[in-house]
Amino acid sequence: MKKVFPAFVVLMILVLLYAVAVKWFTDPDVAMVLDRDRLRTDSLGFGMDFLWGASTSAYQVEGNCTNCNWSQFETSLDPHGHPRIAHGQKCGLASDHWNRYKEDIQLLKELHLNAFRFSVEWSKVEPEEGVFADSVLDHYERVVDELHVNGIEPLITLHHFTNPIWFERKGGFERDDSPAILARFATRVVQRLGSKVRFWSTINEPNVYAVEGYVRATFPPAKHDPAEAIIVFRNLLRAHTACYQAIKKIRPEAQVGLLANIFLFDPPERWNLLDVMLAHYLNTALSVSVIDYLTTGVFDFSLPGMGREHFDTGVPEAFDFVGLNYYSRLVYRFDPFTEEKMVAVQHLRREDLTDKGWEIYPEGLYRALHMISSRTPKPIYITENGIADDSDLRRAGFIEDHLLVTNRALHDGMNVKGYFYWSLLDNFEWTDGFDVRFGLYAVDYATQKRTLRKGSVKYREIIMQSDKWLH
Ligand code: FCB
């Protein structure tokens, strides 16, 4: 009896310590369930100045982006001799948005949208280092003018994954001077369009660019080099700050933000400390670090097995808004026997996933908004959220649920100022090529005919309901 008692106490203490550690590493929002029926009874709180938009990116829709790293990548082979893009597809004319932008702007109007996010293709604007093509800037100015004539607010992205070949050859964002090189380009674009464009986003998803290009090797330059990935991640964030400063110098009134992809990581079991810690480290390193960088100017990155980095730009608060790209979450289990030390766990049936293989998880949007809002009171624009759904059976429900969640976040005091569905059109979805269909409008690539998907009508209905509610 005498021996059993201390052993029992020690055991209880260990159990307690374990529970405290699990709680410490667990995201408090992880178990959130939002009741759709209750959300439907919330009054609509989107406000008069809410931006209702759709997003695109140049390479994915414009066509003829033949001078960038992706045009090279799509013709190259992986080390096993396979094409980089599904079935060896090439982007080519894409959705021919370059020529059809007027028609496409009418598509925005048809859905009662008042905002459009698009990117300017760096490789077209600066085809050779330091040489700027005025005719290309003329084109983007015509797009901006056409948007204004139709009462639609432009939000321009300066860098959306693609680099000019000359920049890629020099080493792209591996270079320490890459922020200055991108800022020179930003300066030229803003000198030209700044009087007509209020909203600028500097860089799309630094974390995705770094991980896909330097860890998973699914984006150019297709390297497996985690240490380089961290440097590239850091340089992209530095490039954001350099662009922010360059834009503000020309147009102090401009609203400038960075586009953060927040793909949540969750543990399969909430009692398993290793899984919970894994999720914590992934979320902190890949998502929270970006928001903390914006507010503090310090890039603090640490991911066991990948590396560490601490870099202080000395420039906190170099942003006017946060752009949030939210799609889904990933569930990972710690596994010491695999090379990556983790494995993805699929907890849903295949038929419940989107065509991209992603879970539909609207609560995650609330959680991402909450994570940002707890770090900054500045406005948040949801700059991407959408579903790859060729059958179109789930698009309406997806849009409604994510907007209901956004509405809830507004009621809870979060400063959400806009929502941009990804994407206006079906487009070239990077390594999936034309296989997956995110568009509010379907594109028949043989004829370039655009057709409104039935599920997208839900978006217009909610916008109109909100407008009515406000008047
Ligand atoms: C985002 C990208 C965008 C598109 C969507 C589906 O990560 O920014 O270009 O590919 O995913």
Tab-separated table of C-alpha atoms and ligand atoms in Angstrom:
chain	number	residue	atom	x	y	z
A	1	MET	CA	0.000	0.000	0.000
A	2	LYS	CA	2.841	2.360	0.960
A	3	LYS	CA	4.511	1.886	-2.470
A	4	VAL	CA	1.297	2.018	-4.493
A	5	PHE	CA	0.259	5.427	-3.219
A	6	PRO	CA	3.294	7.439	-4.440
A	7	ALA	CA	3.184	5.603	-7.776
A	8	PHE	CA	-0.452	6.594	-8.133
A	9	VAL	CA	0.339	10.231	-7.341
A	10	VAL	CA	3.175	10.260	-9.885
A	11	LEU	CA	0.866	8.756	-12.481
A	12	MET	CA	-1.806	11.373	-11.798
A	13	ILE	CA	0.769	14.150	-12.112
A	14	LEU	CA	1.955	12.759	-15.446
A	15	VAL	CA	-1.604	12.503	-16.704
A	16	LEU	CA	-2.224	16.073	-15.621
A	17	LEU	CA	0.943	17.323	-17.299
A	18	TYR	CA	-0.038	15.486	-20.470
A	19	ALA	CA	-3.505	17.065	-20.418
A	20	VAL	CA	-2.032	20.535	-19.853
A	21	ALA	CA	0.395	20.037	-22.748
A	22	VAL	CA	-2.407	18.863	-25.043
A	23	LYS	CA	-4.510	21.874	-24.086
A	24	TRP	CA	-1.564	24.213	-24.584
A	25	PHE	CA	-0.961	23.050	-28.160
A	26	THR	CA	-4.618	22.681	-29.163
A	27	ASP	CA	-6.245	25.383	-31.238
A	28	PRO	CA	-9.191	26.455	-29.034
A	29	ASP	CA	-11.387	26.767	-32.148
A	30	VAL	CA	-10.648	23.251	-33.378
A	31	ALA	CA	-13.961	21.713	-32.380
A	32	MET	CA	-16.095	24.592	-33.615
A	33	VAL	CA	-19.401	23.575	-35.165
A	34	LEU	CA	-21.618	26.295	-36.554
A	35	ASP	CA	-25.272	25.423	-36.858
A	36	ARG	CA	-26.380	26.427	-40.380
A	37	ASP	CA	-30.034	26.846	-39.356
A	38	ARG	CA	-29.067	29.267	-36.627
A	39	LEU	CA	-26.720	31.135	-38.977
A	40	ARG	CA	-29.615	31.568	-41.394
A	41	THR	CA	-31.558	33.479	-38.752
A	42	ASP	CA	-28.743	36.039	-38.289
A	43	SER	CA	-29.500	39.445	-39.808
A	44	LEU	CA	-27.222	40.300	-42.720
A	45	GLY	CA	-24.374	42.530	-41.612
A	46	PHE	CA	-22.320	42.982	-44.758
A	47	GLY	CA	-22.713	46.764	-44.932
A	48	MET	CA	-22.966	49.237	-47.808
A	49	ASP	CA	-19.230	49.357	-48.529
A	50	PHE	CA	-18.779	45.574	-48.642
A	51	LEU	CA	-16.875	44.442	-51.727
A	52	TRP	CA	-18.625	41.602	-53.516
A	53	GLY	CA	-16.151	40.248	-55.998
A	54	ALA	CA	-14.607	37.484	-58.009
A	55	SER	CA	-10.908	36.719	-58.485
A	56	THR	CA	-8.647	35.648	-61.325
A	57	SER	CA	-4.925	35.618	-62.015
A	58	ALA	CA	-3.216	36.575	-65.258
A	59	TYR	CA	-1.507	33.308	-66.122
A	60	GLN	CA	-4.614	31.289	-65.361
A	61	VAL	CA	-7.028	33.218	-67.596
A	62	GLU	CA	-5.334	35.697	-69.929
A	63	GLY	CA	-3.671	33.468	-72.497
A	64	ASN	CA	-0.312	33.848	-74.229
A	65	CYS	CA	1.797	34.086	-71.097
A	66	THR	CA	4.795	32.682	-72.927
A	67	ASN	CA	7.649	34.489	-71.235
A	68	CYS	CA	7.393	33.249	-67.661
A	69	ASN	CA	8.636	30.430	-65.443
A	70	TRP	CA	5.320	28.590	-65.759
A	71	SER	CA	5.399	28.554	-69.567
A	72	GLN	CA	8.798	26.865	-69.271
A	73	PHE	CA	7.649	24.572	-66.499
A	74	GLU	CA	4.635	23.278	-68.430
A	75	THR	CA	6.867	22.068	-71.262
A	76	SER	CA	9.406	20.389	-68.967
A	77	LEU	CA	9.393	16.858	-67.541
A	78	ASP	CA	9.778	15.702	-63.956
A	79	PRO	CA	12.702	13.433	-62.955
A	80	HIS	CA	10.582	10.377	-63.861
A	81	GLY	CA	10.029	11.697	-67.373
A	82	HIS	CA	6.383	12.682	-66.742
A	83	PRO	CA	4.878	16.012	-67.771
A	84	ARG	CA	4.564	18.551	-64.967
A	85	ILE	CA	0.930	19.387	-65.768
A	86	ALA	CA	-1.854	16.778	-65.765
A	87	HIS	CA	-1.958	14.966	-69.130
A	88	GLY	CA	0.773	17.264	-70.425
A	89	GLN	CA	-1.704	20.127	-70.865
A	90	LYS	CA	-0.463	23.586	-71.853
A	91	CYS	CA	-1.963	26.874	-70.743
A	92	GLY	CA	-1.980	28.398	-74.249
A	93	LEU	CA	-4.911	30.739	-74.715
A	94	ALA	CA	-6.351	29.797	-71.302
A	95	SER	CA	-9.755	31.524	-71.051
A	96	ASP	CA	-8.674	34.216	-73.546
A	97	HIS	CA	-9.467	36.875	-70.965
A	98	TRP	CA	-6.867	39.201	-72.516
A	99	ASN	CA	-9.115	39.616	-75.553
A	100	ARG	CA	-12.457	39.048	-73.860
A	101	TYR	CA	-12.102	41.247	-70.800
A	102	LYS	CA	-15.041	43.460	-71.830
A	103	GLU	CA	-17.333	40.463	-72.101
A	104	ASP	CA	-15.991	39.164	-68.778
A	105	ILE	CA	-16.661	42.459	-67.037
A	106	GLN	CA	-20.273	42.117	-68.141
A	107	LEU	CA	-20.281	38.706	-66.464
A	108	LEU	CA	-19.358	40.392	-63.188
A	109	LYS	CA	-22.236	42.808	-63.647
A	110	GLU	CA	-24.666	40.022	-64.411
A	111	LEU	CA	-23.955	38.670	-60.921
A	112	HIS	CA	-24.271	42.133	-59.284
A	113	LEU	CA	-20.611	42.087	-58.257
A	114	ASN	CA	-18.975	45.414	-57.442
A	115	ALA	CA	-15.317	44.309	-57.338
A	116	PHE	CA	-12.849	42.344	-59.454
A	117	ARG	CA	-9.470	40.992	-58.437
A	118	PHE	CA	-6.999	40.309	-61.228
A	119	SER	CA	-3.233	40.263	-61.564
A	120	VAL	CA	-0.899	42.061	-63.932
A	121	GLU	CA	1.467	39.623	-65.615
A	122	TRP	CA	4.986	40.693	-64.662
A	123	SER	CA	6.548	38.843	-67.617
A	124	LYS	CA	4.426	40.843	-70.051
A	125	VAL	CA	4.939	44.204	-68.340
A	126	GLU	CA	8.726	43.740	-67.904
A	127	PRO	CA	9.664	41.218	-70.620
A	128	GLU	CA	13.372	41.904	-70.170
A	129	GLU	CA	15.022	43.189	-67.066
A	130	GLY	CA	14.441	46.929	-66.748
A	131	VAL	CA	12.516	47.106	-70.054
A	132	PHE	CA	8.865	47.973	-69.573
A	133	ALA	CA	6.216	47.425	-72.237
A	134	ASP	CA	3.966	50.478	-72.363
A	135	SER	CA	1.539	48.714	-74.678
A	136	VAL	CA	0.927	46.102	-71.962
A	137	LEU	CA	0.319	48.745	-69.333
A	138	ASP	CA	-2.051	50.403	-71.845
A	139	HIS	CA	-3.990	47.171	-71.929
A	140	TYR	CA	-4.318	46.990	-68.135
A	141	GLU	CA	-5.367	50.619	-68.067
A	142	ARG	CA	-8.151	49.806	-70.523
A	143	VAL	CA	-9.273	46.976	-68.242
A	144	VAL	CA	-9.321	49.330	-65.255
A	145	ASP	CA	-11.266	51.961	-67.233
A	146	GLU	CA	-13.786	49.384	-68.353
A	147	LEU	CA	-14.278	48.261	-64.751
A	148	HIS	CA	-14.909	51.820	-63.612
A	149	VAL	CA	-17.379	52.480	-66.421
A	150	ASN	CA	-19.291	49.493	-65.093
A	151	GLY	CA	-19.096	50.551	-61.445
A	152	ILE	CA	-16.674	47.796	-60.464
A	153	GLU	CA	-13.755	48.357	-58.076
A	154	PRO	CA	-10.437	46.858	-59.265
A	155	LEU	CA	-8.137	45.070	-56.837
A	156	ILE	CA	-4.833	44.386	-58.569
A	157	THR	CA	-2.365	41.682	-57.561
A	158	LEU	CA	1.214	42.460	-58.517
A	159	HIS	CA	2.656	38.973	-58.137
A	160	HIS	CA	0.560	35.824	-58.523
A	161	PHE	CA	3.024	32.914	-58.704
A	162	THR	CA	4.579	33.702	-62.124
A	163	ASN	CA	8.030	35.220	-62.722
A	164	PRO	CA	9.544	36.540	-65.946
A	165	ILE	CA	12.105	34.101	-67.351
A	166	TRP	CA	14.949	36.617	-66.859
A	167	PHE	CA	14.130	36.847	-63.158
A	168	GLU	CA	13.794	33.083	-62.731
A	169	ARG	CA	17.194	32.618	-64.429
A	170	LYS	CA	18.804	34.975	-61.938
A	171	GLY	CA	17.496	32.836	-59.078
A	172	GLY	CA	14.073	34.392	-58.471
A	173	PHE	CA	13.187	34.932	-54.837
A	174	GLU	CA	16.224	33.001	-53.666
A	175	ARG	CA	18.114	36.249	-54.244
A	176	ASP	CA	18.529	38.777	-51.488
A	177	ASP	CA	17.872	41.647	-53.898
A	178	SER	CA	14.602	40.124	-55.185
A	179	PRO	CA	12.457	42.492	-53.053
A	180	ALA	CA	14.078	45.512	-54.734
A	181	ILE	CA	13.575	43.964	-58.177
A	182	LEU	CA	9.873	43.366	-57.545
A	183	ALA	CA	9.463	46.832	-56.015
A	184	ARG	CA	10.905	48.409	-59.198
A	185	PHE	CA	8.190	46.635	-61.179
A	186	ALA	CA	5.525	47.661	-58.627
A	187	THR	CA	6.663	51.285	-58.956
A	188	ARG	CA	6.202	51.273	-62.731
A	189	VAL	CA	2.762	49.708	-62.513
A	190	VAL	CA	1.561	52.063	-59.801
A	191	GLN	CA	3.014	55.136	-61.520
A	192	ARG	CA	0.880	54.171	-64.467
A	193	LEU	CA	-2.342	52.883	-62.839
A	194	GLY	CA	-2.195	54.303	-59.323
A	195	SER	CA	-4.509	57.245	-59.982
A	196	LYS	CA	-7.251	54.821	-61.019
A	197	VAL	CA	-6.729	51.909	-58.633
A	198	ARG	CA	-7.206	52.084	-54.890
A	199	PHE	CA	-6.673	48.442	-53.849
A	200	TRP	CA	-3.344	46.719	-54.388
A	201	SER	CA	-2.268	43.307	-53.271
A	202	THR	CA	1.448	42.774	-53.417
A	203	ILE	CA	2.039	39.035	-53.360
A	204	ASN	CA	-0.255	36.056	-53.599
A	205	GLU	CA	0.347	33.339	-51.005
A	206	PRO	CA	4.077	33.432	-50.134
A	207	ASN	CA	3.730	30.185	-48.161
A	208	VAL	CA	2.228	28.289	-51.103
A	209	TYR	CA	4.876	29.614	-53.498
A	210	ALA	CA	7.685	28.533	-51.149
A	211	VAL	CA	6.290	25.121	-50.220
A	212	GLU	CA	5.112	24.071	-53.676
A	213	GLY	CA	8.228	25.367	-55.427
A	214	TYR	CA	10.892	24.307	-52.931
A	215	VAL	CA	9.505	21.477	-50.794
A	216	ARG	CA	6.898	19.588	-52.793
A	217	ALA	CA	8.387	20.502	-56.198
A	218	THR	CA	4.971	20.876	-57.825
A	219	PHE	CA	5.617	24.503	-58.853
A	220	PRO	CA	8.726	25.861	-60.565
A	221	PRO	CA	11.614	25.680	-59.886
A	222	ALA	CA	10.567	22.233	-58.579
A	223	LYS	CA	13.272	21.857	-55.963
A	224	HIS	CA	13.305	19.705	-52.827
A	225	ASP	CA	15.206	22.093	-50.621
A	226	PRO	CA	13.465	23.042	-47.346
A	227	ALA	CA	16.267	25.407	-46.286
A	228	GLU	CA	15.873	27.332	-49.552
A	229	ALA	CA	12.082	27.314	-49.079
A	230	ILE	CA	12.476	29.269	-45.852
A	231	ILE	CA	14.740	31.824	-47.554
A	232	VAL	CA	12.249	32.230	-50.395
A	233	PHE	CA	9.359	32.568	-47.928
A	234	ARG	CA	11.320	35.277	-46.090
A	235	ASN	CA	12.244	37.112	-49.283
A	236	LEU	CA	8.652	37.111	-50.502
A	237	LEU	CA	7.586	38.735	-47.250
A	238	ARG	CA	10.419	41.248	-47.540
A	239	ALA	CA	9.262	41.869	-51.127
A	240	HIS	CA	5.796	42.622	-49.786
A	241	THR	CA	7.206	45.290	-47.506
A	242	ALA	CA	9.359	46.746	-50.303
A	243	CYS	CA	6.312	46.940	-52.607
A	244	TYR	CA	4.178	48.409	-49.830
A	245	GLN	CA	6.713	51.179	-49.303
A	246	ALA	CA	7.102	51.782	-53.051
A	247	ILE	CA	3.342	52.043	-53.576
A	248	LYS	CA	2.754	54.292	-50.571
A	249	LYS	CA	5.514	56.637	-51.748
A	250	ILE	CA	3.623	57.225	-54.976
A	251	ARG	CA	0.071	56.925	-53.621
A	252	PRO	CA	-0.184	57.405	-49.850
A	253	GLU	CA	-3.933	56.907	-50.069
A	254	ALA	CA	-3.657	53.454	-51.709
A	255	GLN	CA	-4.886	50.439	-49.746
A	256	VAL	CA	-2.153	47.836	-49.867
A	257	GLY	CA	-2.297	44.283	-48.570
A	258	LEU	CA	-0.691	40.867	-48.774
A	259	LEU	CA	-2.665	37.763	-49.740
A	260	ALA	CA	-2.307	35.068	-47.097
A	261	ASN	CA	-3.335	31.511	-47.822
A	262	ILE	CA	-4.631	29.919	-44.659
A	263	PHE	CA	-5.065	26.199	-45.108
A	264	LEU	CA	-5.709	24.937	-41.594
A	265	PHE	CA	-3.979	21.896	-40.163
A	266	ASP	CA	-5.873	19.763	-37.672
A	267	PRO	CA	-5.008	16.599	-35.744
A	268	PRO	CA	-7.082	13.438	-36.342
A	269	GLU	CA	-7.295	12.834	-32.582
A	270	ARG	CA	-7.359	15.619	-30.090
A	271	TRP	CA	-5.887	13.593	-27.230
A	272	ASN	CA	-2.734	12.647	-29.131
A	273	LEU	CA	-0.081	15.142	-28.077
A	274	LEU	CA	2.171	14.430	-31.058
A	275	ASP	CA	-0.627	15.057	-33.578
A	276	VAL	CA	-1.756	18.161	-31.732
A	277	MET	CA	1.793	19.522	-31.633
A	278	LEU	CA	2.266	18.788	-35.318
A	279	ALA	CA	-0.865	20.779	-36.208
A	280	HIS	CA	0.235	23.611	-33.937
A	281	TYR	CA	3.690	23.863	-35.508
A	282	LEU	CA	2.347	23.685	-39.071
A	283	ASN	CA	-0.288	26.370	-38.456
A	284	THR	CA	2.181	28.623	-36.672
A	285	ALA	CA	4.985	28.278	-39.209
A	286	LEU	CA	2.917	28.453	-42.388
A	287	SER	CA	0.028	30.790	-41.529
A	288	VAL	CA	0.368	32.632	-38.240
A	289	SER	CA	3.941	33.635	-39.137
A	290	VAL	CA	2.610	35.614	-42.117
A	291	ILE	CA	0.122	37.621	-40.079
A	292	ASP	CA	2.691	38.181	-37.318
A	293	TYR	CA	5.173	39.353	-39.955
A	294	LEU	CA	2.672	41.950	-41.139
A	295	THR	CA	2.010	43.342	-37.683
A	296	THR	CA	5.552	43.180	-36.278
A	297	GLY	CA	7.838	43.264	-39.334
A	298	VAL	CA	9.576	40.190	-37.921
A	299	PHE	CA	9.647	36.862	-39.750
A	300	ASP	CA	9.913	34.194	-37.098
A	301	PHE	CA	9.824	30.769	-38.659
A	302	SER	CA	10.411	27.492	-36.936
A	303	LEU	CA	9.315	24.076	-38.085
A	304	PRO	CA	11.058	21.054	-36.570
A	305	GLY	CA	12.581	19.054	-39.390
A	306	MET	CA	12.493	21.983	-41.817
A	307	GLY	CA	14.479	24.738	-40.141
A	308	ARG	CA	14.369	28.086	-38.388
A	309	GLU	CA	14.672	31.685	-39.429
A	310	HIS	CA	14.460	34.995	-37.630
A	311	PHE	CA	14.512	38.169	-39.670
A	312	ASP	CA	13.530	41.650	-38.579
A	313	THR	CA	12.787	44.194	-41.315
A	314	GLY	CA	12.358	46.921	-38.727
A	315	VAL	CA	9.122	47.900	-40.492
A	316	PRO	CA	6.040	46.835	-38.528
A	317	GLU	CA	2.479	47.412	-39.764
A	318	ALA	CA	3.425	47.684	-43.456
A	319	PHE	CA	-0.092	46.841	-44.623
A	320	ASP	CA	-3.548	48.394	-44.840
A	321	PHE	CA	-5.525	45.184	-45.090
A	322	VAL	CA	-5.094	41.438	-44.965
A	323	GLY	CA	-6.222	39.401	-47.963
A	324	LEU	CA	-7.356	35.954	-46.861
A	325	ASN	CA	-7.412	33.041	-49.305
A	326	TYR	CA	-9.281	30.246	-47.586
A	327	TYR	CA	-10.292	26.884	-49.031
A	328	SER	CA	-10.143	24.021	-46.557
A	329	ARG	CA	-8.127	22.169	-43.936
A	330	LEU	CA	-5.762	19.227	-43.893
A	331	VAL	CA	-5.688	16.538	-41.248
A	332	TYR	CA	-2.226	15.137	-40.504
A	333	ARG	CA	-0.912	12.464	-38.183
A	334	PHE	CA	2.631	12.474	-36.829
A	335	ASP	CA	4.461	9.463	-38.244
A	336	PRO	CA	8.146	9.001	-37.372
A	337	PHE	CA	8.503	6.226	-39.956
A	338	THR	CA	7.913	8.417	-43.015
A	339	GLU	CA	10.415	10.801	-44.592
A	340	GLU	CA	8.217	13.846	-43.904
A	341	LYS	CA	7.423	12.569	-40.376
A	342	MET	CA	3.739	13.019	-41.075
A	343	VAL	CA	0.945	11.494	-43.149
A	344	ALA	CA	-2.282	12.990	-44.408
A	345	VAL	CA	-5.356	11.340	-42.945
A	346	GLN	CA	-8.497	11.322	-45.015
A	347	HIS	CA	-11.409	11.312	-42.611
A	348	LEU	CA	-14.097	11.763	-45.259
A	349	ARG	CA	-15.424	9.671	-48.110
A	350	ARG	CA	-14.080	10.491	-51.578
A	351	GLU	CA	-17.538	11.563	-52.758
A	352	ASP	CA	-17.744	14.152	-49.977
A	353	LEU	CA	-14.618	15.936	-51.179
A	354	THR	CA	-14.450	18.610	-53.861
A	355	ASP	CA	-12.992	17.805	-57.294
A	356	LYS	CA	-9.709	19.105	-55.915
A	357	GLY	CA	-9.884	16.472	-53.159
A	358	TRP	CA	-10.510	19.089	-50.460
A	359	GLU	CA	-12.925	18.880	-47.553
A	360	ILE	CA	-15.745	21.438	-47.518
A	361	TYR	CA	-15.186	23.051	-44.142
A	362	PRO	CA	-16.839	26.490	-43.687
A	363	GLU	CA	-16.000	26.642	-39.969
A	364	GLY	CA	-12.389	26.907	-41.072
A	365	LEU	CA	-13.153	30.270	-42.653
A	366	TYR	CA	-14.419	31.524	-39.301
A	367	ARG	CA	-11.342	30.136	-37.577
A	368	ALA	CA	-9.000	31.797	-40.084
A	369	LEU	CA	-10.816	35.134	-39.760
A	370	HIS	CA	-10.630	34.793	-35.996
A	371	MET	CA	-6.904	34.069	-36.051
A	372	ILE	CA	-6.273	37.217	-38.114
A	373	SER	CA	-8.711	39.405	-36.156
A	374	SER	CA	-7.087	38.491	-32.883
A	375	ARG	CA	-3.816	39.891	-34.246
A	376	THR	CA	-4.929	43.021	-36.076
A	377	PRO	CA	-7.988	45.255	-36.184
A	378	LYS	CA	-7.256	46.211	-39.815
A	379	PRO	CA	-9.757	45.228	-42.540
A	380	ILE	CA	-9.786	41.705	-43.915
A	381	TYR	CA	-10.841	40.956	-47.478
A	382	ILE	CA	-11.554	37.330	-48.275
A	383	THR	CA	-9.682	37.457	-51.567
A	384	GLU	CA	-10.213	33.798	-52.516
A	385	ASN	CA	-12.755	31.176	-51.549
A	386	GLY	CA	-14.347	28.761	-53.957
A	387	ILE	CA	-15.019	25.203	-54.980
A	388	ALA	CA	-13.826	22.934	-57.770
A	389	ASP	CA	-17.144	21.323	-58.665
A	390	ASP	CA	-17.701	20.256	-62.236
A	391	SER	CA	-21.077	18.684	-61.373
A	392	ASP	CA	-22.139	22.061	-59.915
A	393	LEU	CA	-24.210	20.198	-57.314
A	394	ARG	CA	-22.406	21.722	-54.335
A	395	ARG	CA	-21.445	25.205	-55.484
A	396	ALA	CA	-24.599	26.937	-54.202
A	397	GLY	CA	-24.341	25.305	-50.768
A	398	PHE	CA	-20.625	26.067	-50.587
A	399	ILE	CA	-21.163	29.752	-51.349
A	400	GLU	CA	-24.093	30.070	-48.970
A	401	ASP	CA	-22.344	28.355	-46.064
A	402	HIS	CA	-19.162	30.386	-46.422
A	403	LEU	CA	-21.099	33.629	-46.634
A	404	LEU	CA	-23.205	32.705	-43.599
A	405	VAL	CA	-20.003	32.068	-41.690
A	406	THR	CA	-18.596	35.406	-42.872
A	407	ASN	CA	-21.792	37.083	-41.714
A	408	ARG	CA	-21.382	35.429	-38.301
A	409	ALA	CA	-17.814	36.713	-38.117
A	410	LEU	CA	-19.097	40.223	-38.830
A	411	HIS	CA	-21.637	39.894	-36.029
A	412	ASP	CA	-18.844	38.787	-33.738
A	413	GLY	CA	-17.020	42.044	-34.448
A	414	MET	CA	-14.507	40.931	-37.065
A	415	ASN	CA	-13.585	43.591	-39.588
A	416	VAL	CA	-14.386	41.752	-42.832
A	417	LYS	CA	-14.815	44.152	-45.724
A	418	GLY	CA	-15.175	41.979	-48.800
A	419	TYR	CA	-15.527	38.531	-50.304
A	420	PHE	CA	-14.083	37.473	-53.664
A	421	TYR	CA	-15.135	34.108	-55.034
A	422	TRP	CA	-12.402	32.089	-56.771
A	423	SER	CA	-12.883	32.210	-59.647
A	424	LEU	CA	-14.941	34.264	-62.063
A	425	LEU	CA	-14.131	31.781	-64.846
A	426	ASP	CA	-12.939	28.247	-65.248
A	427	ASN	CA	-9.198	28.525	-65.740
A	428	PHE	CA	-5.802	26.861	-65.891
A	429	GLU	CA	-5.452	25.502	-62.368
A	430	TRP	CA	-1.656	25.178	-62.219
A	431	THR	CA	-0.606	21.486	-62.206
A	432	ASP	CA	-4.212	20.333	-62.679
A	433	GLY	CA	-4.366	22.216	-65.970
A	434	PHE	CA	-7.953	22.648	-67.177
A	435	ASP	CA	-9.167	19.549	-65.300
A	436	VAL	CA	-10.762	21.249	-62.328
A	437	ARG	CA	-13.535	23.787	-62.585
A	438	PHE	CA	-13.781	26.559	-60.038
A	439	GLY	CA	-15.634	29.073	-62.247
A	440	LEU	CA	-18.826	30.930	-61.461
A	441	TYR	CA	-18.979	30.694	-65.248
A	442	ALA	CA	-18.137	27.515	-67.114
A	443	VAL	CA	-15.786	27.989	-70.047
A	444	ASP	CA	-16.035	25.832	-73.152
A	445	TYR	CA	-12.384	25.929	-74.213
A	446	ALA	CA	-13.171	24.934	-77.808
A	447	THR	CA	-15.353	28.007	-78.367
A	448	GLN	CA	-14.431	30.188	-75.349
A	449	LYS	CA	-18.154	30.451	-74.628
A	450	ARG	CA	-18.948	31.387	-71.031
A	451	THR	CA	-22.047	29.965	-69.319
A	452	LEU	CA	-23.298	30.917	-65.874
A	453	ARG	CA	-23.403	27.871	-63.615
A	454	LYS	CA	-26.725	27.355	-61.837
A	455	GLY	CA	-25.011	27.104	-58.469
A	456	SER	CA	-23.471	30.564	-58.904
A	457	VAL	CA	-26.901	32.194	-58.898
A	458	LYS	CA	-26.894	31.698	-55.127
A	459	TYR	CA	-24.119	34.268	-54.903
A	460	ARG	CA	-26.234	36.874	-56.667
A	461	GLU	CA	-29.250	36.013	-54.487
A	462	ILE	CA	-27.305	36.628	-51.291
A	463	ILE	CA	-25.885	39.918	-52.603
A	464	MET	CA	-29.377	41.099	-53.576
A	465	GLN	CA	-30.807	39.992	-50.240
A	466	SER	CA	-28.096	41.921	-48.453
A	467	ASP	CA	-28.709	45.029	-50.594
A	468	LYS	CA	-32.440	44.865	-49.854
A	469	TRP	CA	-31.755	44.431	-46.184
A	470	LEU	CA	-29.671	47.597	-46.159
A	471	HIS	CA	-32.205	49.803	-47.932
B	1	FCB	C1	-4.946	29.398	-54.700
B	1	FCB	C2	-4.309	30.196	-55.826
B	1	FCB	C3	-5.204	30.369	-57.027
B	1	FCB	C4	-5.975	29.111	-57.344
B	1	FCB	C5	-6.669	28.591	-56.116
B	1	FCB	C6	-7.521	27.362	-56.357
B	1	FCB	O1	-3.959	28.869	-53.877
B	1	FCB	O2	-3.973	31.474	-55.361
B	1	FCB	O3	-4.410	30.786	-58.110
B	1	FCB	O4	-5.137	28.186	-57.883
B	1	FCB	O5	-5.715	28.300	-55.122
